[in-house]
mmCIF file of C-alpha atoms in Angstrom:
data_model
loop_
_atom_site.group_PDB
_atom_site.id
_atom_site.type_symbol
_atom_site.label_atom_id
_atom_site.label_comp_id
_atom_site.label_asym_id
_atom_site.label_seq_id
_atom_site.Cartn_x
_atom_site.Cartn_y
_atom_site.Cartn_z
ATOM 1 C CA GLY D 152 190.431 -25.019 112.266
ATOM 2 C CA ASP D 153 192.116 -21.526 113.251
ATOM 3 C CA GLN D 154 189.593 -19.547 115.575
ATOM 4 C CA VAL D 155 190.295 -15.505 116.050
ATOM 5 C CA GLU D 156 187.754 -14.172 118.934
ATOM 6 C CA GLN D 157 188.064 -10.298 119.565
ATOM 7 C CA SER D 158 185.306 -8.574 122.090
ATOM 8 C CA PRO D 159 184.562 -5.845 122.766
ATOM 9 C CA SER D 160 182.540 -5.773 119.596
ATOM 10 C CA ALA D 161 181.502 -1.812 119.692
ATOM 11 C CA LEU D 162 183.195 0.901 121.932
ATOM 12 C CA SER D 163 182.126 4.228 122.465
ATOM 13 C CA LEU D 164 184.499 6.534 123.670
ATOM 14 C CA HIS D 165 184.861 10.799 124.994
ATOM 15 C CA GLU D 166 187.365 12.246 122.911
ATOM 16 C CA GLY D 167 191.176 12.233 124.744
ATOM 17 C CA THR D 168 189.552 9.265 126.970
ATOM 18 C CA GLY D 169 191.082 4.979 125.686
ATOM 19 C CA SER D 170 190.005 2.332 125.558
ATOM 20 C CA ALA D 171 191.251 -1.722 124.693
ATOM 21 C CA LEU D 172 190.442 -4.026 122.903
ATOM 22 C CA ARG D 173 191.902 -7.940 122.800
ATOM 23 C CA CYS D 174 191.700 -10.541 120.268
ATOM 24 C CA ASN D 175 191.666 -14.532 122.076
ATOM 25 C CA PHE D 176 193.434 -17.507 119.671
ATOM 26 C CA THR D 177 192.207 -20.598 120.142
ATOM 27 C CA THR D 178 196.202 -21.901 117.972
ATOM 28 C CA THR D 179 199.689 -20.720 119.147
ATOM 29 C CA MET D 180 200.291 -18.502 116.031
ATOM 30 C CA ARG D 181 202.713 -17.356 114.814
ATOM 31 C CA ALA D 182 202.090 -13.279 113.815
ATOM 32 C CA VAL D 183 199.998 -10.424 113.862
ATOM 33 C CA GLN D 184 198.395 -8.209 112.718
ATOM 34 C CA TRP D 185 195.703 -4.912 113.698
ATOM 35 C CA PHE D 186 193.708 -3.173 110.823
ATOM 36 C CA GLN D 187 191.703 -0.072 111.195
ATOM 37 C CA GLN D 188 188.346 -0.365 108.279
ATOM 38 C CA ASN D 189 187.963 3.179 108.243
ATOM 39 C CA SER D 190 184.160 5.021 106.413
ATOM 40 C CA ARG D 191 185.442 3.878 102.937
ATOM 41 C CA GLY D 192 186.576 0.079 104.365
ATOM 42 C CA SER D 193 190.352 0.903 103.847
ATOM 43 C CA LEU D 194 191.614 -2.051 105.549
ATOM 44 C CA ILE D 195 194.867 0.970 107.206
ATOM 45 C CA ASN D 196 197.802 -1.345 108.816
ATOM 46 C CA LEU D 197 199.251 -0.308 112.207
ATOM 47 C CA PHE D 198 200.101 -3.178 113.342
ATOM 48 C CA TYR D 199 202.657 -6.315 113.209
ATOM 49 C CA LEU D 200 203.365 -8.005 115.354
ATOM 50 C CA ALA D 201 205.684 -11.171 115.014
ATOM 51 C CA SER D 202 206.434 -11.052 120.079
ATOM 52 C CA GLY D 203 206.008 -8.693 122.249
ATOM 53 C CA THR D 204 205.295 -4.806 122.123
ATOM 54 C CA LYS D 205 205.209 -2.161 119.528
ATOM 55 C CA GLU D 206 204.270 1.837 120.282
ATOM 56 C CA ASN D 207 202.963 3.839 116.766
ATOM 57 C CA GLY D 208 201.804 7.507 118.112
ATOM 58 C CA ARG D 209 198.799 7.106 120.112
ATOM 59 C CA LEU D 210 198.028 3.189 119.791
ATOM 60 C CA LYS D 211 200.083 0.198 121.262
ATOM 61 C CA SER D 212 200.015 -3.314 120.505
ATOM 62 C CA THR D 213 201.410 -6.777 122.983
ATOM 63 C CA PHE D 214 201.709 -9.911 121.264
ATOM 64 C CA ASN D 215 202.044 -12.338 123.503
ATOM 65 C CA SER D 216 201.691 -16.200 121.493
ATOM 66 C CA LYS D 217 201.954 -18.060 124.649
ATOM 67 C CA GLU D 218 199.536 -17.639 126.315
ATOM 68 C CA SER D 219 197.980 -16.920 123.123
ATOM 69 C CA TYR D 220 196.769 -12.842 122.844
ATOM 70 C CA SER D 221 196.845 -10.032 121.165
ATOM 71 C CA THR D 222 195.737 -6.195 123.121
ATOM 72 C CA LEU D 223 195.480 -3.335 121.005
ATOM 73 C CA HIS D 224 195.413 0.163 124.041
ATOM 74 C CA ILE D 225 194.691 3.221 122.083
ATOM 75 C CA ARG D 226 194.997 6.161 123.858
ATOM 76 C CA ASP D 227 194.153 10.420 123.651
ATOM 77 C CA ALA D 228 191.306 8.800 121.519
ATOM 78 C CA GLN D 229 190.668 11.360 118.182
ATOM 79 C CA LEU D 230 187.305 11.163 116.170
ATOM 80 C CA GLU D 231 189.418 10.476 113.330
ATOM 81 C CA ASP D 232 190.299 7.109 114.832
ATOM 82 C CA SER D 233 186.261 5.723 114.252
ATOM 83 C CA GLY D 234 185.863 2.613 112.110
ATOM 84 C CA THR D 235 186.222 -0.254 112.797
ATOM 85 C CA TYR D 236 188.817 -2.038 114.139
ATOM 86 C CA PHE D 237 189.893 -5.876 112.797
ATOM 87 C CA CYS D 238 192.792 -8.257 114.094
ATOM 88 C CA ALA D 239 194.359 -10.510 112.521
ATOM 89 C CA ALA D 240 197.256 -13.870 112.981
ATOM 90 C CA GLU D 241 199.168 -15.907 110.868
ATOM 91 C CA SER D 242 198.777 -19.494 112.314
ATOM 92 C CA VAL D 243 202.591 -21.689 112.884
ATOM 93 C CA ALA D 244 200.161 -24.603 111.893
ATOM 94 C CA THR D 245 200.464 -22.892 108.114
ATOM 95 C CA GLY D 246 203.856 -23.310 107.166
ATOM 96 C CA GLY D 247 203.859 -21.799 104.218
ATOM 97 C CA ASN D 248 200.691 -20.628 104.074
ATOM 98 C CA ASN D 249 200.807 -16.553 105.157
ATOM 99 C CA LYS D 250 196.623 -16.958 105.349
ATOM 100 C CA LEU D 251 195.925 -14.420 107.550
ATOM 101 C CA THR D 252 192.213 -15.301 110.284
ATOM 102 C CA PHE D 253 190.724 -12.448 111.504
ATOM 103 C CA GLY D 254 188.438 -11.189 114.335
ATOM 104 C CA GLN D 255 185.376 -10.061 114.521
ATOM 105 C CA GLY D 256 186.128 -6.903 114.867
ATOM 106 C CA THR D 257 185.171 -4.313 116.983
ATOM 107 C CA VAL D 258 183.783 -0.509 115.587
ATOM 108 C CA LEU D 259 185.386 2.041 117.369
ATOM 109 C CA SER D 260 182.787 5.303 117.928
ATOM 110 C CA VAL D 261 184.236 8.581 119.441
ATOM 111 C CA ILE D 262 182.032 11.079 120.984
ATOM 112 C CA PRO D 263 182.984 14.460 120.848
ATOM 113 C CA GLU F 125 203.113 5.716 94.466
ATOM 114 C CA THR F 126 202.973 1.739 95.587
ATOM 115 C CA ALA F 127 200.621 0.016 97.045
ATOM 116 C CA VAL F 128 198.089 -2.785 96.301
ATOM 117 C CA PHE F 129 194.986 -1.453 93.199
ATOM 118 C CA GLN F 130 191.851 -2.662 92.235
ATOM 119 C CA THR F 131 189.034 -2.768 89.432
ATOM 120 C CA PRO F 132 186.408 -1.181 89.136
ATOM 121 C CA ASN F 133 185.035 -0.193 92.685
ATOM 122 C CA TYR F 134 182.132 -1.310 92.370
ATOM 123 C CA HIS F 135 179.789 -3.479 90.682
ATOM 124 C CA VAL F 136 176.455 -4.379 89.955
ATOM 125 C CA THR F 137 174.739 -7.285 87.837
ATOM 126 C CA GLN F 138 172.006 -9.915 87.050
ATOM 127 C CA VAL F 139 172.422 -13.761 88.750
ATOM 128 C CA GLY F 140 174.634 -16.231 86.283
ATOM 129 C CA ASN F 141 176.386 -13.389 84.842
ATOM 130 C CA GLU F 142 179.878 -12.938 83.930
ATOM 131 C CA VAL F 143 182.242 -11.158 87.382
ATOM 132 C CA SER F 144 185.643 -10.662 86.692
ATOM 133 C CA PHE F 145 187.832 -8.085 89.498
ATOM 134 C CA ASN F 146 190.683 -7.096 88.712
ATOM 135 C CA CYS F 147 193.982 -6.421 90.492
ATOM 136 C CA LYS F 148 197.681 -5.371 90.884
ATOM 137 C CA GLN F 149 200.563 -4.656 93.691
ATOM 138 C CA THR F 150 203.163 -2.114 93.224
ATOM 139 C CA LEU F 151 205.447 -3.037 96.530
ATOM 140 C CA GLY F 152 207.743 -5.469 94.452
ATOM 141 C CA HIS F 153 205.073 -8.601 96.776
ATOM 142 C CA ASP F 154 205.635 -11.964 95.759
ATOM 143 C CA THR F 155 202.535 -13.265 97.216
ATOM 144 C CA MET F 156 199.161 -12.046 96.584
ATOM 145 C CA TYR F 157 195.509 -12.639 98.202
ATOM 146 C CA TRP F 158 192.002 -12.536 97.548
ATOM 147 C CA TYR F 159 189.997 -12.419 100.770
ATOM 148 C CA LYS F 160 186.134 -12.560 100.927
ATOM 149 C CA GLN F 161 183.995 -9.081 103.585
ATOM 150 C CA ASP F 162 180.267 -10.239 103.792
ATOM 151 C CA SER F 163 177.156 -8.389 104.863
ATOM 152 C CA LYS F 164 178.345 -8.617 109.190
ATOM 153 C CA LYS F 165 181.478 -7.893 107.825
ATOM 154 C CA LEU F 166 183.477 -10.727 108.315
ATOM 155 C CA LEU F 167 186.455 -11.625 106.341
ATOM 156 C CA LYS F 168 187.845 -14.344 105.186
ATOM 157 C CA ILE F 169 190.063 -15.485 102.922
ATOM 158 C CA MET F 170 190.148 -17.656 99.388
ATOM 159 C CA PHE F 171 192.958 -18.123 97.530
ATOM 160 C CA SER F 172 196.681 -17.023 97.986
ATOM 161 C CA TYR F 173 199.139 -17.049 94.903
ATOM 162 C CA ASN F 174 203.777 -17.276 95.690
ATOM 163 C CA ASN F 175 204.964 -16.029 92.034
ATOM 164 C CA LYS F 176 201.758 -17.162 89.756
ATOM 165 C CA GLN F 177 201.512 -20.261 92.319
ATOM 166 C CA LEU F 178 198.096 -21.037 93.708
ATOM 167 C CA ILE F 179 198.850 -22.047 97.135
ATOM 168 C CA VAL F 180 195.944 -21.635 99.270
ATOM 169 C CA ASN F 181 192.857 -22.911 98.101
ATOM 170 C CA GLU F 182 189.727 -22.532 101.013
ATOM 171 C CA THR F 183 186.722 -24.026 100.565
ATOM 172 C CA VAL F 184 185.761 -21.673 97.916
ATOM 173 C CA PRO F 185 182.612 -22.969 95.296
ATOM 174 C CA ARG F 186 184.358 -24.203 91.422
ATOM 175 C CA ARG F 187 181.771 -20.561 90.551
ATOM 176 C CA PHE F 188 185.290 -18.695 91.899
ATOM 177 C CA SER F 189 188.260 -19.294 89.686
ATOM 178 C CA PRO F 190 191.943 -16.948 90.793
ATOM 179 C CA GLN F 191 193.841 -16.040 87.179
ATOM 180 C CA SER F 192 196.992 -14.599 87.959
ATOM 181 C CA SER F 193 199.894 -13.334 84.573
ATOM 182 C CA ASP F 194 202.691 -12.755 86.791
ATOM 183 C CA LYS F 195 203.521 -11.615 90.914
ATOM 184 C CA ALA F 196 201.464 -8.242 90.325
ATOM 185 C CA HIS F 197 198.534 -9.247 88.806
ATOM 186 C CA LEU F 198 196.170 -12.099 90.471
ATOM 187 C CA ASN F 199 192.812 -11.090 89.071
ATOM 188 C CA LEU F 200 189.890 -13.312 90.507
ATOM 189 C CA ARG F 201 186.962 -14.217 87.645
ATOM 190 C CA ILE F 202 183.410 -15.315 89.205
ATOM 191 C CA LYS F 203 181.370 -17.875 86.632
ATOM 192 C CA SER F 204 178.284 -17.041 86.836
ATOM 193 C CA VAL F 205 177.206 -15.343 90.125
ATOM 194 C CA GLU F 206 174.649 -15.740 93.048
ATOM 195 C CA PRO F 207 172.930 -13.976 95.791
ATOM 196 C CA GLU F 208 174.763 -14.613 98.083
ATOM 197 C CA ASP F 209 178.720 -13.361 96.514
ATOM 198 C CA SER F 210 177.297 -9.827 97.241
ATOM 199 C CA ALA F 211 180.289 -8.788 99.079
ATOM 200 C CA VAL F 212 183.575 -7.238 99.430
ATOM 201 C CA TYR F 213 186.265 -9.124 98.116
ATOM 202 C CA LEU F 214 189.517 -7.379 99.141
ATOM 203 C CA CYS F 215 192.900 -8.167 97.862
ATOM 204 C CA ALA F 216 196.052 -8.155 99.327
ATOM 205 C CA SER F 217 200.392 -8.497 98.851
ATOM 206 C CA SER F 218 202.809 -9.644 101.020
ATOM 207 C CA SER F 219 206.610 -10.286 100.911
ATOM 208 C CA TRP F 220 208.328 -11.157 104.218
ATOM 209 C CA THR F 221 210.736 -8.526 105.161
ATOM 210 C CA GLY F 222 213.365 -8.165 107.633
ATOM 211 C CA GLY F 223 210.759 -10.953 110.265
ATOM 212 C CA GLU F 224 207.019 -9.801 109.011
ATOM 213 C CA ASP F 225 205.119 -10.393 106.769
ATOM 214 C CA THR F 226 202.753 -7.837 106.882
ATOM 215 C CA GLN F 227 199.973 -7.997 104.410
ATOM 216 C CA TYR F 228 198.902 -4.430 102.949
ATOM 217 C CA PHE F 229 195.094 -4.682 101.718
ATOM 218 C CA GLY F 230 193.769 -3.266 97.881
ATOM 219 C CA PRO F 231 190.873 -0.951 98.794
ATOM 220 C CA GLY F 232 187.889 -3.743 97.820
ATOM 221 C CA THR F 233 185.243 -4.600 95.228
ATOM 222 C CA ARG F 234 182.124 -4.221 95.778
ATOM 223 C CA LEU F 235 179.960 -6.721 93.748
ATOM 224 C CA LEU F 236 175.719 -6.807 94.128
ATOM 225 C CA VAL F 237 174.602 -9.345 93.039
ATOM 226 C CA LEU F 238 170.596 -8.985 91.564
#
């Protein structure tokens, strides 16, 4: 079945620094979404990408369907960025079925 | 306020009982979903409905059944809960708009089976 491999599984950043999260896909994906899950468990939408790059504040995401990967860059990390980040993708093969296949998540801890 | 709402927030029950979780979206979307998040935080699709019709039914035990009265509501019933059903159940909705099909999630219902 569709597989989404997300890395790293955990990441610690000092305030003000940055890093990147990555998801690799084993099949062709039509689109990818990135979410932040906060301490209360709510999934907050960050990006939806069918291709290319989007930027929002300190976050930037890229989706390359041909090379089967997506990245999420965080710069100038703040304490409120702590949480678990998930990528989730829609497979081309599913047609009208829009189910998301989730990565395993990245637990981000921002340290003062 | 437009969003995805779930009730209850939290439910504790005994093995063998029946439970029912509610989900309502006020976003005007025509597709709704149920996902399960286990203790390792892994998220998996269970069901999706489009305009009250089931379009996805992953390999889910028969004791789970989705129920949709209209496109704004998608409830989840578990007939006879088992310990492995302890998880967070997340409802989501989406609709094709401007070439995008972003899914929006509710806050989740946490189920603990004793």
